[in-house]
XYZ file of C-alpha atoms in Angstrom:
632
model
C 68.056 112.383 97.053
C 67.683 114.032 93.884
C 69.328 110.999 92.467
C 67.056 108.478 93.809
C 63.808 110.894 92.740
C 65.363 110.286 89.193
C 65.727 106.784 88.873
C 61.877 106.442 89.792
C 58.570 106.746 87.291
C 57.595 110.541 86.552
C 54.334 110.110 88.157
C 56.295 108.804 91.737
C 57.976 111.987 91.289
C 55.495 114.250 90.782
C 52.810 112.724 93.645
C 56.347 112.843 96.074
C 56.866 116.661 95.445
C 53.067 117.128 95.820
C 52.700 115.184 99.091
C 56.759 116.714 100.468
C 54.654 120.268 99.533
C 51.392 119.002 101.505
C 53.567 118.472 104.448
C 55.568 121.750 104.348
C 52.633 123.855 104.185
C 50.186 122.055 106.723
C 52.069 120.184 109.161
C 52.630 123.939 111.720
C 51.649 124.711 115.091
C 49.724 122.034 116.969
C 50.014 119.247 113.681
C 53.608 119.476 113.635
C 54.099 119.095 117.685
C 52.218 116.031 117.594
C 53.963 114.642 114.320
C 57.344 115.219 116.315
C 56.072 113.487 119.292
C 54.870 111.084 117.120
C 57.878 110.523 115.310
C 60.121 110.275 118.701
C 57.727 107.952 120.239
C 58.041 105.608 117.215
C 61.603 106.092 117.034
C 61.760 105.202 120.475
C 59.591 101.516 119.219
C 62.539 101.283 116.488
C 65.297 101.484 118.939
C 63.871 98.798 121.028
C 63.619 96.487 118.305
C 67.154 97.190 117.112
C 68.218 96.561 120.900
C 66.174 93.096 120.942
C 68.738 92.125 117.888
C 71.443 92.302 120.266
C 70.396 91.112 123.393
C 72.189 87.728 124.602
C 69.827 84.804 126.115
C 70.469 81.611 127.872
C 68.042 79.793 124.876
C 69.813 80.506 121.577
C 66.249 80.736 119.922
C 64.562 83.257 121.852
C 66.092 86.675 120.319
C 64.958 85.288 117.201
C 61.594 84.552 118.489
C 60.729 87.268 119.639
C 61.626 89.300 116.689
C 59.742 87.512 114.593
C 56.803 88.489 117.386
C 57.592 92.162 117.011
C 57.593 91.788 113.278
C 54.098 90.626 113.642
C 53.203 93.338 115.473
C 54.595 96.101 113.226
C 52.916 94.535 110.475
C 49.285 94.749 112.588
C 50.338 98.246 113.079
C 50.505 99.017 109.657
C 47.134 96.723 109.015
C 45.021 98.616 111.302
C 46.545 102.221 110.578
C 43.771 103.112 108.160
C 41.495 102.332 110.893
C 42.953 104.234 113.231
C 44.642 107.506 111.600
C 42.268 108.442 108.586
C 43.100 108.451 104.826
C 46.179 109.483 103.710
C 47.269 112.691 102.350
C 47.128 111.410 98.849
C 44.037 109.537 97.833
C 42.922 108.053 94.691
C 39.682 110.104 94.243
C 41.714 112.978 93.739
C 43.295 111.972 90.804
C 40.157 110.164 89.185
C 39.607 112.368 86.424
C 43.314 112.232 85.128
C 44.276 109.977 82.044
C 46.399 108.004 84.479
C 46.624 104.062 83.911
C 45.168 102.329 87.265
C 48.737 100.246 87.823
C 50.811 103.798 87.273
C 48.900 105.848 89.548
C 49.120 102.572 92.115
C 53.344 102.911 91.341
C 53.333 106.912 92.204
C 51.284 106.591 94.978
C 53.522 103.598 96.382
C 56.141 105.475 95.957
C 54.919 108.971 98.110
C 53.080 106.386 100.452
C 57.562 106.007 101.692
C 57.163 109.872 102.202
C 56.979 109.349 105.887
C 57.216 109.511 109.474
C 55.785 106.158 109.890
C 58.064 104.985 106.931
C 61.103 106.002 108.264
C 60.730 104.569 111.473
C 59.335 100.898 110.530
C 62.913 101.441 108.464
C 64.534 101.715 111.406
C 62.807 98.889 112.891
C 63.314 96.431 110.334
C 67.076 97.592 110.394
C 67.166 95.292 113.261
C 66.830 92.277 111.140
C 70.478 93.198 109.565
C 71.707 93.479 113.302
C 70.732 90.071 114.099
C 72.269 89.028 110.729
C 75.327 89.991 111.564
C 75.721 87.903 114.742
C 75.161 84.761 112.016
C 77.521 85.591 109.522
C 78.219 87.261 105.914
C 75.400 84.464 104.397
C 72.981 86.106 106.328
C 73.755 89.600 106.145
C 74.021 89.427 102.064
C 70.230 87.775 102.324
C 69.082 90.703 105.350
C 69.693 93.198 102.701
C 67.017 92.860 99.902
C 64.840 91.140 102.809
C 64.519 94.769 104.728
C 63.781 96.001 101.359
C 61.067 93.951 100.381
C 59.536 93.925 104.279
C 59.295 97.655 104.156
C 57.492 97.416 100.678
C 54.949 94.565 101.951
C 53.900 96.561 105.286
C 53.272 99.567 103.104
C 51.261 97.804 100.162
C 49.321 96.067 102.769
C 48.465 98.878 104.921
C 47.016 100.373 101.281
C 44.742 97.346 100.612
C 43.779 97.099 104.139
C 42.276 100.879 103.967
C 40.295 99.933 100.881
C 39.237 96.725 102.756
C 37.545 98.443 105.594
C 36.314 101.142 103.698
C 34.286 98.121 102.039
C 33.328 96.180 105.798
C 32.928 99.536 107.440
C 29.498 100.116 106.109
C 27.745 96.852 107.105
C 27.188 96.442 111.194
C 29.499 93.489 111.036
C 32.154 94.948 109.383
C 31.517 98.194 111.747
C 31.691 96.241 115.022
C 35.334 94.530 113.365
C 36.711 97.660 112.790
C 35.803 98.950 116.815
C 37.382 95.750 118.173
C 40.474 96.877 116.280
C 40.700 100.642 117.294
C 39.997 99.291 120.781
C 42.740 96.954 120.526
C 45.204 99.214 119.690
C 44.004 101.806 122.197
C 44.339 98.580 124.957
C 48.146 97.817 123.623
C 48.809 101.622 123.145
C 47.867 102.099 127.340
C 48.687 98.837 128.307
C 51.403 97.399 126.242
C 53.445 96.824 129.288
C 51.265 93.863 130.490
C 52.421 91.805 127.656
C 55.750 92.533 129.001
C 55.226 91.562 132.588
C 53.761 88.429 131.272
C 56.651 87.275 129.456
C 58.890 88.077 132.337
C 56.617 86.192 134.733
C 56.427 83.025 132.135
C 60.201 82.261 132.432
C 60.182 82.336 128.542
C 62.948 83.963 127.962
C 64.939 81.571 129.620
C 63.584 78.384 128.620
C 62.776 79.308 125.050
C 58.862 79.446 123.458
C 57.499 76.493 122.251
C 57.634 74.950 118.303
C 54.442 75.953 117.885
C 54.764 79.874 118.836
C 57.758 79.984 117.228
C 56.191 77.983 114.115
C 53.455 80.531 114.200
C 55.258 83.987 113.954
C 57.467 82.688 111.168
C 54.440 81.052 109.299
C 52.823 84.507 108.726
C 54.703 86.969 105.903
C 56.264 89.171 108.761
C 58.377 86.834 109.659
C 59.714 85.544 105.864
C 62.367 87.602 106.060
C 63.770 86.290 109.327
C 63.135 83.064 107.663
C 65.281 83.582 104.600
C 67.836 85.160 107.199
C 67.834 81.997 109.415
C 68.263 79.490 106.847
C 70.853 81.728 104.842
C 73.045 81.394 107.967
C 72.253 77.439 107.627
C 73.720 76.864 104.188
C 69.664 75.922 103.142
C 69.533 78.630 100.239
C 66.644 77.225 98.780
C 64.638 77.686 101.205
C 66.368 81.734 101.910
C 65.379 81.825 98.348
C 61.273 80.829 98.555
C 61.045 82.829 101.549
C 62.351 86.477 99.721
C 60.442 85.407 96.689
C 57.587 84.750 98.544
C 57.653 88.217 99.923
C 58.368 89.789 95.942
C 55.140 87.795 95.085
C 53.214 88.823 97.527
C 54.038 92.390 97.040
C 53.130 91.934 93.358
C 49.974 90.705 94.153
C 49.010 93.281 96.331
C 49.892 95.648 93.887
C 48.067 94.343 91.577
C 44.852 93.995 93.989
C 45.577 97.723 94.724
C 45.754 99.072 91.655
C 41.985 97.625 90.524
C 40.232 98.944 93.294
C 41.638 102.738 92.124
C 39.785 104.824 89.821
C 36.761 102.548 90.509
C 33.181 104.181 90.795
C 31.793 104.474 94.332
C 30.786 101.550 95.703
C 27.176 101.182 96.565
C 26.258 101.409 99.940
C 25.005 98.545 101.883
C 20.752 98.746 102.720
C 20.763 97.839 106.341
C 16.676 96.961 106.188
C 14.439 96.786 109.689
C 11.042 95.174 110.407
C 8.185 96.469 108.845
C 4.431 96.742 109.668
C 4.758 97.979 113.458
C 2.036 99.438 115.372
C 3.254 102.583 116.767
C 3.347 102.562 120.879
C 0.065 103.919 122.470
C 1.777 103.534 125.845
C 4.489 102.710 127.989
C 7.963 103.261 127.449
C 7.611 103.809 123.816
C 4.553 106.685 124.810
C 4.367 110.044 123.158
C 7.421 112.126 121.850
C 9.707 110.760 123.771
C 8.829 106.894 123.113
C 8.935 107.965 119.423
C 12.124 109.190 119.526
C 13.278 106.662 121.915
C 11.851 104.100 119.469
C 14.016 105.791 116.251
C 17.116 106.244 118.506
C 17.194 102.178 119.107
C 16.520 101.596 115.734
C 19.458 103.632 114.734
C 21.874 102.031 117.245
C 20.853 98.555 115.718
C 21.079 99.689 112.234
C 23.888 102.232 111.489
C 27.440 101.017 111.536
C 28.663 104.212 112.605
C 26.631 103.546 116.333
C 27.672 99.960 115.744
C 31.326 100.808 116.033
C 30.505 102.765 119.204
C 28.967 100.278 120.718
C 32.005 97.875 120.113
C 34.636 99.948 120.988
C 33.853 100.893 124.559
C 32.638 97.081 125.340
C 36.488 95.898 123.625
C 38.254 98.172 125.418
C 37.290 97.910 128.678
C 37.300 93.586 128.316
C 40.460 94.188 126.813
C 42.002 96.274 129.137
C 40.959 94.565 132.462
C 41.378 90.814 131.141
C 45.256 91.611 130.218
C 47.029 91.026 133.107
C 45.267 87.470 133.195
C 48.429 86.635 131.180
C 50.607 87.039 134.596
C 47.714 85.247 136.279
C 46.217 88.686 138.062
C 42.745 89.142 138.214
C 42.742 92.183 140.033
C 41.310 94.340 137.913
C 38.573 92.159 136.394
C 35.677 93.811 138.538
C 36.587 97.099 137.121
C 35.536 96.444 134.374
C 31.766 97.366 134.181
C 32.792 100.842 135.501
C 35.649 100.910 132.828
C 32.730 100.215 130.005
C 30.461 102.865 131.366
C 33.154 105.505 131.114
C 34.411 104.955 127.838
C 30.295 104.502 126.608
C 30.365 108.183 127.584
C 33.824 108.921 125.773
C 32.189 107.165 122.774
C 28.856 108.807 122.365
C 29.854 112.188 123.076
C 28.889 113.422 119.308
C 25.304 112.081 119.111
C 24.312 115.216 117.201
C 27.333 114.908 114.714
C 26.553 111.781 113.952
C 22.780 112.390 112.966
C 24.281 115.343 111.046
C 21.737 118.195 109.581
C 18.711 115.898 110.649
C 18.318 118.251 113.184
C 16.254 120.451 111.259
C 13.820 117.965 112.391
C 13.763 118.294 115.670
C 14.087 122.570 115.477
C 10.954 122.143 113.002
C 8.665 120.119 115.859
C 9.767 121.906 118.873
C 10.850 118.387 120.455
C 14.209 119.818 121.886
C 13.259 118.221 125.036
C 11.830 114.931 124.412
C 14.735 114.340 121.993
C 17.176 114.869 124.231
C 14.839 112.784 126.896
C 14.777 110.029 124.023
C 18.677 109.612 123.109
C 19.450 109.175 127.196
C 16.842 106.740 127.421
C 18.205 104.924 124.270
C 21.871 105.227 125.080
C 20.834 103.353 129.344
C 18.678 100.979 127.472
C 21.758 100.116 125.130
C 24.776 100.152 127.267
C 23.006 99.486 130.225
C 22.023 95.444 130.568
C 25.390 95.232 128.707
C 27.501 96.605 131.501
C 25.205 95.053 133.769
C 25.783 91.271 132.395
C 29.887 92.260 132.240
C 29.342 93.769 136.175
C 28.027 90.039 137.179
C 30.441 88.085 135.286
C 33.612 89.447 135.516
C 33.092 90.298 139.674
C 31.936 87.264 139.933
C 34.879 85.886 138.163
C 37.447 87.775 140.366
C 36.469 85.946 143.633
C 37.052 89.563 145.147
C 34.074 89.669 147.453
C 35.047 92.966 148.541
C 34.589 94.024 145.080
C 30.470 94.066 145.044
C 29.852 96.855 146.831
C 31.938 98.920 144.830
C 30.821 97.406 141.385
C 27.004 98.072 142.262
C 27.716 101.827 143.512
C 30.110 103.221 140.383
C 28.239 101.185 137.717
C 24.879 102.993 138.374
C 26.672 106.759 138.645
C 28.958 106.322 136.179
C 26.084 105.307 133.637
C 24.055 107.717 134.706
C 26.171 110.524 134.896
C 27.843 109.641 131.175
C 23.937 109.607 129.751
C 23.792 113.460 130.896
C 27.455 114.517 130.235
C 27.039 112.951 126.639
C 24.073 114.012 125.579
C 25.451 118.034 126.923
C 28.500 117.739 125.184
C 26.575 116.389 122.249
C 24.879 119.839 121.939
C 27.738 122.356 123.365
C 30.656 120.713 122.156
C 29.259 119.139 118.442
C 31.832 118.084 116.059
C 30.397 118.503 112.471
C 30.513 115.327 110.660
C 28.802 114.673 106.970
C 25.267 113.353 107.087
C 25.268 109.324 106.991
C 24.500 108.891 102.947
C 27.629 110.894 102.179
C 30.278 109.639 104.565
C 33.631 108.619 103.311
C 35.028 105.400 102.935
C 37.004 105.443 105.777
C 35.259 104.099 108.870
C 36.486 107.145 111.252
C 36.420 109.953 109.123
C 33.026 111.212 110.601
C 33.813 114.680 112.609
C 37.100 115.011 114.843
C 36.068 113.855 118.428
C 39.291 113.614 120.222
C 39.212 116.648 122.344
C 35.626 115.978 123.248
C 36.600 112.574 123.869
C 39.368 113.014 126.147
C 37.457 115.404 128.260
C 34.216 113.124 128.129
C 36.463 110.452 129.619
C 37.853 112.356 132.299
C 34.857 113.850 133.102
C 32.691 110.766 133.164
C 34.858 109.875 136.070
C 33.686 112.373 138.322
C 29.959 110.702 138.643
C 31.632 108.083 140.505
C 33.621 110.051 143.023
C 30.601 110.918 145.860
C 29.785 106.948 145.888
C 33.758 106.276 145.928
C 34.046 108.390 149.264
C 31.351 106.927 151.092
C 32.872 103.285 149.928
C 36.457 104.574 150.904
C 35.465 105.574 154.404
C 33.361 102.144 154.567
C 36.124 100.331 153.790
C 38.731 101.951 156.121
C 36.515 101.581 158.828
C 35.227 98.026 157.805
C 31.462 99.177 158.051
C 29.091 97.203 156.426
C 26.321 99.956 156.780
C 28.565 102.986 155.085
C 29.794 100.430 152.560
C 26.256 99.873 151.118
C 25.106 103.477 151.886
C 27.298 103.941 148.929
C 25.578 101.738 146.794
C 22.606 104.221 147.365
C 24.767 107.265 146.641
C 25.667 105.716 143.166
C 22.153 105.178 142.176
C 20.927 108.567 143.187
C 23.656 110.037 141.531
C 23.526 108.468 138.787
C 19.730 109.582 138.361
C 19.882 112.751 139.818
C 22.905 113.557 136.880
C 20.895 111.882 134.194
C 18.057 113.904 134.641
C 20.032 117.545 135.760
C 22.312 117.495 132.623
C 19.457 116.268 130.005
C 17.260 119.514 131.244
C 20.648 121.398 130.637
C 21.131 119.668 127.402
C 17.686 120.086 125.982
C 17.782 124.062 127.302
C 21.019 124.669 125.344
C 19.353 122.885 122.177
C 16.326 124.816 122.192
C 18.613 128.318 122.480
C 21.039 127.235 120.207
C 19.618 124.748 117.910
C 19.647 126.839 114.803
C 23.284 127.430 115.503
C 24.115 124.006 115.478
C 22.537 123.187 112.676
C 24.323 125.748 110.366
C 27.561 124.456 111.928
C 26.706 120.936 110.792
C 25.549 122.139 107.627
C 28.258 124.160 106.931
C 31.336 123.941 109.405
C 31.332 127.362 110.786
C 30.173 129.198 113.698
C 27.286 131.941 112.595
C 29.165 134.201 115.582
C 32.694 135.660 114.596
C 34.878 133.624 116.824
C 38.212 135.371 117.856
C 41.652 133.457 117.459
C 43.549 132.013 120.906
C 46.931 132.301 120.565
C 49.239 130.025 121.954
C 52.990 130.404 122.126
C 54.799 127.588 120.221
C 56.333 127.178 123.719
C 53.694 126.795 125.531
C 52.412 124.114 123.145
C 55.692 121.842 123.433
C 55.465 122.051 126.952
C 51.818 120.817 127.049
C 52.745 118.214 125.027
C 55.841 117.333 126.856
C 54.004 117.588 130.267
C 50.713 115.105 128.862
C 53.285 112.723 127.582
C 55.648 112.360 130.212
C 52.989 113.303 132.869
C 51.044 110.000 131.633
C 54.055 107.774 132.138
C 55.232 109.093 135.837
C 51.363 109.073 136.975
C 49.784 105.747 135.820
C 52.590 103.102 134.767
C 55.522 104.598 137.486
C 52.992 106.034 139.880
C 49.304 104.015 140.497
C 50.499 100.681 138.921
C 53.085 99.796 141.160
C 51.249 101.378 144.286
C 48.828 98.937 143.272
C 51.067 96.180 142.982
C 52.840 96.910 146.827
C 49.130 97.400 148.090
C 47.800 93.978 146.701
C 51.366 92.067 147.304
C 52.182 91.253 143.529
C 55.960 91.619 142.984
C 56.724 92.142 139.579
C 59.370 94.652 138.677
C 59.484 94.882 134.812
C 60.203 98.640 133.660
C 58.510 99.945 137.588
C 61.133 101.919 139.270
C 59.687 101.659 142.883
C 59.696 97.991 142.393
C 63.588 97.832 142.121
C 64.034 99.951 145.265
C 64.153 98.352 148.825
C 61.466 97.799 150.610
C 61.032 101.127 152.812
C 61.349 102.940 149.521
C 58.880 101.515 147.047
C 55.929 102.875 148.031
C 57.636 106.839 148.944
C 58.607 106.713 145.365
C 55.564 105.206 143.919
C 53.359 108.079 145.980
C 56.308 110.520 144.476
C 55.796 109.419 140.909
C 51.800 109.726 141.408
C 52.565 113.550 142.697
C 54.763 114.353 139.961
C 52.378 112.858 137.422
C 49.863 115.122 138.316
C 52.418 118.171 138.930
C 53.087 117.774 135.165
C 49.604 117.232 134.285
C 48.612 120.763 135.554
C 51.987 122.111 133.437
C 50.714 120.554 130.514
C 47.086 122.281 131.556
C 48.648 125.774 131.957
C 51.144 125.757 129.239
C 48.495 124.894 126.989
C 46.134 128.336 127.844
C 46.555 131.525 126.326
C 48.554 134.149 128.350
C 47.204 137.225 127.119
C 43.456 138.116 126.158
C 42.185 137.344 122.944
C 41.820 139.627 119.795
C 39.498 139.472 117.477
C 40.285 139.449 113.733
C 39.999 142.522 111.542
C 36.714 142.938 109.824
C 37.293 142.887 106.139
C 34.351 145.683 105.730
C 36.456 148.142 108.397
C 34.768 147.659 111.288
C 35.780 146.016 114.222
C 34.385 142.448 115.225
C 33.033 141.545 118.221
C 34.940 140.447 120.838
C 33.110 137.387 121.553
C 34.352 134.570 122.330
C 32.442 131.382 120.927
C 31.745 129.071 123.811
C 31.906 125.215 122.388
């Protein structure tokens, strides 16, 4: 190692030991358990590609296409990265005062950008490349060398030019609603992967071979150069392994080169999103008093910030996404779930109103409009999600042909919309994640307060709206009564309404007792009570993590999907292990995988609370603090 550090520029050198020290000292506790499972998740991707160089098909061209299909997607993985995990440790502001030539500071930070978990495993991956090599012969092994070289080097340069790219389209709508379709994309192929699969299984591709212009298509783009060069290596055309590994080298140059001017530049301006002018202000109606005025500056800011832009796209791509997939096998089961599937994740994606607005609170706490703010951001949110899911309700039932399908569409889409306009604008106030105030957020489209937690329990949360409606329906439909089954299309409206208007009074309550609170904590990113420490055993957070992870796979993919599948008659056994089983077995083991799933769901739960009470921290004056705890 100490070698290799040698051989490189002193700047590499330096910006590796600075980033290897970055990672010693703040990758503990929590960080570090979900870099490991990280790491063994992607290391589990690597080994599947290295397996896919060895597998033996009827088709001789298959293996090959299809690696030059998971090339592809590595590369996308890399592309949308900056999207999806935040700048990197190591970023070019920080170094914008040295006297550090623009193309040397690009070389160092290349070089600690291979300082790694992500680096070491697309290795791995691309190691796969050499494997197939070596079923070709020597030709192509001598040419998969310098070709896993220079593939490593061109996903890494472009994932660094595709962070300053969408740092520049993040702060126009367009660009905003771009970079949601991505994140929902990979949050669609990160759930449902397994879809793409099923449909290749069901095609009969892998037996017949892909067409010329699939397989034209994967090696057309620079993913798939190197499998190129390897291919026609192994055919005695050397020219052409030549062009394609110096096609790769200039790319990589190039991309340097486009790098290294965009560091050290001055801040780009920011783009002036500009509205109508010369309104009349609303005597009446909707738009009426304090709450049309705020109702009226909430729309305005969902049509003109990015930030609301992106969270208006990534709900609506994820849940299209996610329910049009298994068209590729030809299923169109879950296409009517799909308005209900947009409603939740609307919730999931507004849950940090507040944070977003940052300290223009003060406003509000300066009027006394607590309530009619609160009161103004639900109304906003129905009136901008709601005909949306509505349109997507008609069309994609509709679509399905599942008749049964209405009753259920029209009761869950009005309580799950309902319900997610409370329980977002509540956990906007009691849960706020402190984000910087709009005209001084970074350049990276997500950086804007940490959400995740409040996401993930906004999401499973904004199920339970839907489950009074979903009993009356499920006794309707066991019993085949028309009556009960529409009942519950009156049980979703009224609690959809009944929620709305229950958790907004909550909401606005909580604001008005704790507004100045808030507004110190998004002014400043602390609490203004002392809040005590929960410890939690290192164990205990391995086994949470172990128990979500594995807990996810028995309970949704081994557990509901195939129970699904048996229910509805579809009989496709991909990587299902009830679907393998004979016939009297599949669904015991699919309602066994479902218990188990939630068995290590409630491990996870446990494991991840603190077994003994709380202590607060010393007082540096002497005296003992409080032994509060702060209630987020």
């Amino acid at each position: 190692m100490a070698g290799v550090l040698s051989a490189l520029p002193a700047e590499a050198r330096i910006l590796i030991r600075m980033k290897v020290a970055i990672l010693r000292h703040s990758m503990t506790g929590g960080k570090a358990a979900l870099m490991v499972v990280g790491g063994v998740l992607g290391l589990g991707l690597a080994a599947g590609t290295i397996w896919l160089g060895l597998v033996r098909t009827a088709h001789p061209t298959v293996v090959a296409d299809l690696l030059a299909a998971v090339y592809l997607m590595w590369m996308l993985g890399w592309v949308v990265g900056p999207a999806w995990g935040g700048s990197t440790l190591l970023r070019a502001d920080h170094f914008g005062l040295l006297p550090v030539p623009r193309r040397r500071l690009a070389v160092g930070l290349l070089g600690a950008a291979f300082v790694a978990v992500t680096a070491a495993v697309t290795l791995l991956a691309f190691l796969s490349l050499l494997v197939y090599a070596a079923r070709l012969g020597p030709a192509a092994v001598l040419v998969a060398v310098p070709a896993v070289v220079l593939q490593l080097v061109f996903v890494v340069l472009l994932s660094r030019v595709a962070a300053v790219a969408f740092g520049v389209v993040a702060k126009s709508r367009t660009g905003a609603a771009f970079t949601g379709v991505l994140v929902a994309a990979m949050m669609v192929l990160a759930q449902s992967g397994w879809m793409v699969a099923v449909a290749i299984q069901v095609s009969g591709v892998l037996t017949t071979g892909f067409g010329p212009g699939f397989a034209g298509t994967v090696r057309a783009v620079p993913s798939g150069w190197g499998l190129v060069a390897v291919e026609s290596a192994a055919q005695g055309r050397w020219w052409w392994a030549l062009g394609a590994l110096a096609g790769l080298a200039l790319l990589i140059v190039l991309l340097l080169l486009a790098w290294s001017r965009s560091l050290g530049t001055p801040r780009r301006a920011r783009t002036t999103i500009r509205g109508s002018r010369g309104l009349a202000a609303a005597g009446r109606g909707l738009f009426a008093g304090r709450t049309g005025t705020v109702l009226r500056k909430e729309l305005r800011t969902w049509w003109r910030d990015p930030l609301r832009t992106q969270t208006v796209f990534v709900p609506l791509a994820w849940a299209l996404g996610t329910t049009l997939l298994p068209l590729t096998f030809g299923e169109k089961l879950l296409l009517p779930w799909a308005a209900p599937a947009l409603a939740v994740m609307a919730g999931a994606s507004a849950v940090n109103l507040y944070g977003q607005d940052g300290t223009a609170l003060w406003l509000t706490l300066l009027t006394g409009s607590e309530r009619a703010d609160v009161r103004g951001r639900q109304l906003a949110y129905l009136l901008v999600f709601g005909p949306v899911t509505v349109v997507v309700a008609v069309v994609c039932t509709a679509w399905s042909g599942l008749a049964w399908a209405w009753p259920w569409v029209l009761a869950l889409v009005p309580a799950l919309l309902g319900g997610g306009a409370g329980l977002a604008a509540l956990m906007s106030v009691v849960a706020l994640a402190p984000g910087p105030d709009a005209h001084k957020r970074p350049e990276n489209p997500l950086e804007h307060g940490d959400t995740t937690g409040q996401a993930n329990v906004m999401f499973w949360g904004g199920l339970l709206p839907g489950i009074p409606a979903a009993a009356v329906l499920a006794i309707g439909t066991a019993y085949d009564n028309a009556v009960l089954l529409w009942a519950g299309v009156l049980v979703g409206v009224a609690t959809g309404v009944l929620l709305a208007w229950w958790l907004g009074r909550v909401a606005s309550g909580r604001l008005r007792a704790r507004g100045p609170e808030l507004l110190l904590l998004m002014r400043t990113g602390r609490s203004s009570k002392p809040v005590v420490r929960i410890e939690v055993p290192k164990q205990g957070v391995w086994t949470s993590l172990i128990g979500w992870t594995l807990g996810s796979i028995a309970l949704f993919p081994q557990g509901l999907v195939p129970l699904v599948f048996l229910l509805v008659g579809v009989d496709v056994k991909s990587w299902f292990l009830a679907m393998y089983l004979p016939g009297p077995y599949r669904l015991p083991v699919a309602a066994a995988m479902v218990l188990v799933g939630s068995w290590l769901y409630y491990v996870a739960i446990r494991a991840g609370l603190p077994k003994k009470r709380p202590v607060a921290p010393e007082d540096p004056s002497g005296e003992d603090a409080p032994r509060e705890l702060e209630s987020v």
